[in-house]
CSV table of C-alpha atoms and ligand atoms in Angstrom, one decimal:
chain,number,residue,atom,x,y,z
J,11,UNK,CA,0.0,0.0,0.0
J,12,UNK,CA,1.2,3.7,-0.9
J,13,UNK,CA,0.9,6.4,1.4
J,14,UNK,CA,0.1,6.2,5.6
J,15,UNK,CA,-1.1,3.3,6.3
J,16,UNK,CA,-3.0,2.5,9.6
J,17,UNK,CA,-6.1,0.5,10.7
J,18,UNK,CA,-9.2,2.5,10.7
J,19,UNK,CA,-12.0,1.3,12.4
J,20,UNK,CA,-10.9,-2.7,12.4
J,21,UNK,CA,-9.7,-2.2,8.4
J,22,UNK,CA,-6.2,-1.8,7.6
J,23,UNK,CA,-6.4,1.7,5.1
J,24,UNK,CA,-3.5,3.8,3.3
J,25,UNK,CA,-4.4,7.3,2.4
J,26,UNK,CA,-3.3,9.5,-0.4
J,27,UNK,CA,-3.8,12.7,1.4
J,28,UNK,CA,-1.2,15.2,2.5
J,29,UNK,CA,1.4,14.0,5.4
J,30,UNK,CA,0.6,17.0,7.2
J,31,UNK,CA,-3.2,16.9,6.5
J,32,UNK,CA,-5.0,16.7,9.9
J,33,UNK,CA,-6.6,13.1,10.7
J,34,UNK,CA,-10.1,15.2,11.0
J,35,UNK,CA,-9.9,16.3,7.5
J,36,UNK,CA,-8.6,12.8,6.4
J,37,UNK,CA,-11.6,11.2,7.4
J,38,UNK,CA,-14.7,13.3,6.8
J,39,UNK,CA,-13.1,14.1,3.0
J,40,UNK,CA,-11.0,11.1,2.1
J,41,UNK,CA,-13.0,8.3,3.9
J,42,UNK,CA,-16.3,9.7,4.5
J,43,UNK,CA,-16.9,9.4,8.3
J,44,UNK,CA,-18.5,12.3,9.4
J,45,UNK,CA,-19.6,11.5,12.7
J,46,UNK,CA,-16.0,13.0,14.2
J,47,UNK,CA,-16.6,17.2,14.1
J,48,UNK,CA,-14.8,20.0,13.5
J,49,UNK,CA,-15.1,22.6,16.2
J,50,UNK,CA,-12.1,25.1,17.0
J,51,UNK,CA,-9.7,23.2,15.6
J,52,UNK,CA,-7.1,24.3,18.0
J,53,UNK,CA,-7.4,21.5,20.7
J,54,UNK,CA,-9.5,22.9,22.7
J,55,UNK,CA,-13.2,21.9,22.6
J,56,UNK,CA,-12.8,17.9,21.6
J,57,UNK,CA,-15.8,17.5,19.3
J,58,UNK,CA,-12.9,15.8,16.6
J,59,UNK,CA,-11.7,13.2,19.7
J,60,UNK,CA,-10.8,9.7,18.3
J,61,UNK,CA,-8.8,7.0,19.7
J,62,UNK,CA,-5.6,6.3,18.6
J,63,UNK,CA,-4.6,2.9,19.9
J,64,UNK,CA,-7.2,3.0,22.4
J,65,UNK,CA,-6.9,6.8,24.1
J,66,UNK,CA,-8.6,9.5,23.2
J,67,UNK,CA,-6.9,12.0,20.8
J,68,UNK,CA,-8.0,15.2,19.3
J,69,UNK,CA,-7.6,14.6,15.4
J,70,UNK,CA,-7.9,18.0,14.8
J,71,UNK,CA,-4.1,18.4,16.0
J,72,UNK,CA,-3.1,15.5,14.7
J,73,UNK,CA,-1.2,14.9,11.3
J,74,UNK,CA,-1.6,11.8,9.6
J,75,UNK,CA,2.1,11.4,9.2
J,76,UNK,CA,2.0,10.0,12.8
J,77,UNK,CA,-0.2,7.6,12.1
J,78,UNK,CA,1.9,5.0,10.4
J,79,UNK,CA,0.9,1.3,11.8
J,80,UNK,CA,-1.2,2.9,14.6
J,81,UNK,CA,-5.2,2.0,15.3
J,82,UNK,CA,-7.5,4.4,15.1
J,83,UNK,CA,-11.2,3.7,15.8
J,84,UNK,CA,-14.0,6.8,15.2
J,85,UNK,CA,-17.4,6.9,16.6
J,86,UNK,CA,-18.8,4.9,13.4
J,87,UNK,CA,-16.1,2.1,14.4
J,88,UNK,CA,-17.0,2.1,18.5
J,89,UNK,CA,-19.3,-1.1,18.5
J,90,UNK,CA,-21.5,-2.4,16.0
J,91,UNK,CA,-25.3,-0.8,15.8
J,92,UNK,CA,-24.5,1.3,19.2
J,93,UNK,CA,-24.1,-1.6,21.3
J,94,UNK,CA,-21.4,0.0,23.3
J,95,UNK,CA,-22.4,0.5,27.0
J,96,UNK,CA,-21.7,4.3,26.5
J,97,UNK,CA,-23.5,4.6,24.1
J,98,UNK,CA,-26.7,2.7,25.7
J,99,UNK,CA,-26.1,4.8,28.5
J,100,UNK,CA,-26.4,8.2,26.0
J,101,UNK,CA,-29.6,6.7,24.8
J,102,UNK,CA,-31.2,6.1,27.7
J,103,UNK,CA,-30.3,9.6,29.6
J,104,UNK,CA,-31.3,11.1,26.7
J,105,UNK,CA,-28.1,13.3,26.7
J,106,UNK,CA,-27.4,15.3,23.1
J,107,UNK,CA,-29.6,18.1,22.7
J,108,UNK,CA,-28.0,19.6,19.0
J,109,UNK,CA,-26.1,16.5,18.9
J,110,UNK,CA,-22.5,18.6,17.6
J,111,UNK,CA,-20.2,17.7,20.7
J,112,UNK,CA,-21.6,14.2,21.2
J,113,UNK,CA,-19.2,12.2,19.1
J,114,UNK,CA,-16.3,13.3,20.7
J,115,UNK,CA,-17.8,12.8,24.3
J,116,UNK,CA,-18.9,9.9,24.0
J,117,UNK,CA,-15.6,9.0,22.6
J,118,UNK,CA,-13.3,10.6,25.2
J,119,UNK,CA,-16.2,8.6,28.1
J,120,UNK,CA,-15.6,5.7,26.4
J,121,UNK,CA,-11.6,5.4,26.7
J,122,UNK,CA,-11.7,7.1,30.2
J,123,UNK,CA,-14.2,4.2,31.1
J,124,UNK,CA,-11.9,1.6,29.5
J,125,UNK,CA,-8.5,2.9,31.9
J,126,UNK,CA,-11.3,3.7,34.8
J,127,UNK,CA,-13.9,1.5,34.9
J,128,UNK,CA,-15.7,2.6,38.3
J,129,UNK,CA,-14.6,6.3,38.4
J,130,UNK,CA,-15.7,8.9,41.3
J,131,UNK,CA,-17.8,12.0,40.0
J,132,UNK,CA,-15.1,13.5,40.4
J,133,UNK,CA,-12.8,11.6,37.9
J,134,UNK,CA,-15.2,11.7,35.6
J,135,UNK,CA,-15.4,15.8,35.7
J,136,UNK,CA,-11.9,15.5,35.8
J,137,UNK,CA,-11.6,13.2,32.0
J,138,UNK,CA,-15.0,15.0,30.4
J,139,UNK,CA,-13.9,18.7,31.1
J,140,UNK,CA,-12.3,19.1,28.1
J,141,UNK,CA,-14.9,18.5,25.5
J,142,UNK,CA,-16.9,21.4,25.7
J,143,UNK,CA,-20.8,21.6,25.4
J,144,UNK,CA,-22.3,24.3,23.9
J,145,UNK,CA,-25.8,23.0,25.1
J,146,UNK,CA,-24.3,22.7,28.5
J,147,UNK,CA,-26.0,19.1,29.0
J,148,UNK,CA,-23.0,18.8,31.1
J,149,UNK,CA,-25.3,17.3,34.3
J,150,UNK,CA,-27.0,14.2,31.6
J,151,UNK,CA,-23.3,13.7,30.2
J,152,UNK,CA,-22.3,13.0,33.9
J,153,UNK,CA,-25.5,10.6,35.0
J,154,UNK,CA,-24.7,8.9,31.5
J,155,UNK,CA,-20.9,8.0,31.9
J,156,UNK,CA,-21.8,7.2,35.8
J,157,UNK,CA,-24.4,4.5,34.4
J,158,UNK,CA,-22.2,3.5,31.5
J,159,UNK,CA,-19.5,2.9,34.4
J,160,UNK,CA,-22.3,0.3,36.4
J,161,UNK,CA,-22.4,-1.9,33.4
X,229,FES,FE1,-10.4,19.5,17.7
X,229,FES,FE2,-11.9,21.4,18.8
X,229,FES,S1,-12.0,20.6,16.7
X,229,FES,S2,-10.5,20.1,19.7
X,230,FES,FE1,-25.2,20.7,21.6
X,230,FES,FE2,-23.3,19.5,23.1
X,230,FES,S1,-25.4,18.8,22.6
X,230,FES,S2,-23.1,21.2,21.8
């Protein structure tokens, strides 16, 4: 394969873009996965988070020229039909209200949860306070993770 090659979502890929490209860019133009959002693109508000080889990441910073040989799994490559228990748990609080900053929330719960699988509230203020909200649904993103964290 020609280009950066990495496993996206379970599928070994090689991409033609730019070295220098961000991986946010690289995967809403060259491979179509839209779910992961552009919001300041500075680092600071985590709607782009992915993981890369299992912690979260903001792919807004990140060029792909790093990414040779590493894993990186989006929201469309979390668990099948959104079986993951993070994502249950967003369902059944009810959490999004516009939706924009879910992705990367539930994406930066969901690597927290796996390193911290019965956090305090605390520790989960602590790991969530970087992906801002512009909905401020900050109080159902809490309950969610907490319940996430029970199963
Ligand atoms: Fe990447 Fe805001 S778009 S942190
Ligand atoms: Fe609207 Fe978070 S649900 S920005």
């Amino acid at each position: 394969m020609n280009g950066i090659v990495f496993k996206l979502n379970g599928k070994e890929v090689a991409s033609k873009s730019d070295h220098d490209k961000p991986l946010l860019w690289v995967l809403r133009d060259e491979f179509n996965l839209m779910g992961t959002k552009y919001g300041c693109g500075i680092g600071q508000c985590g709607a782009c988070t992915v993981h890369l080889n299992g912690n979260a990441v903001r792919s807004c910073l990140l060029p792909i020229s790093q990414l040779n040989g590493m894993e990186i799994t989006t929201i469309e490559g979390l668990s099948k039909g959104g079986t993951h228990p993070v994502q249950k748990a967003w369902k059944e609080v009810d959490v999004p209200q516009c939706g924009y900053c879910q992705a990367g929330q539930i994406m930066t719960a969901s690597a927290f949860l796996e390193k911290k699988p019965d956090p305090t509230v605390d520790e989960i203020d602590d790991a969530m306070h970087g992906n801002i909200c512009r909905c401020g649904a900050y109080h159902r993103i809490r309950k969610a993770v907490r319940m996430a964290a029970k199963q």
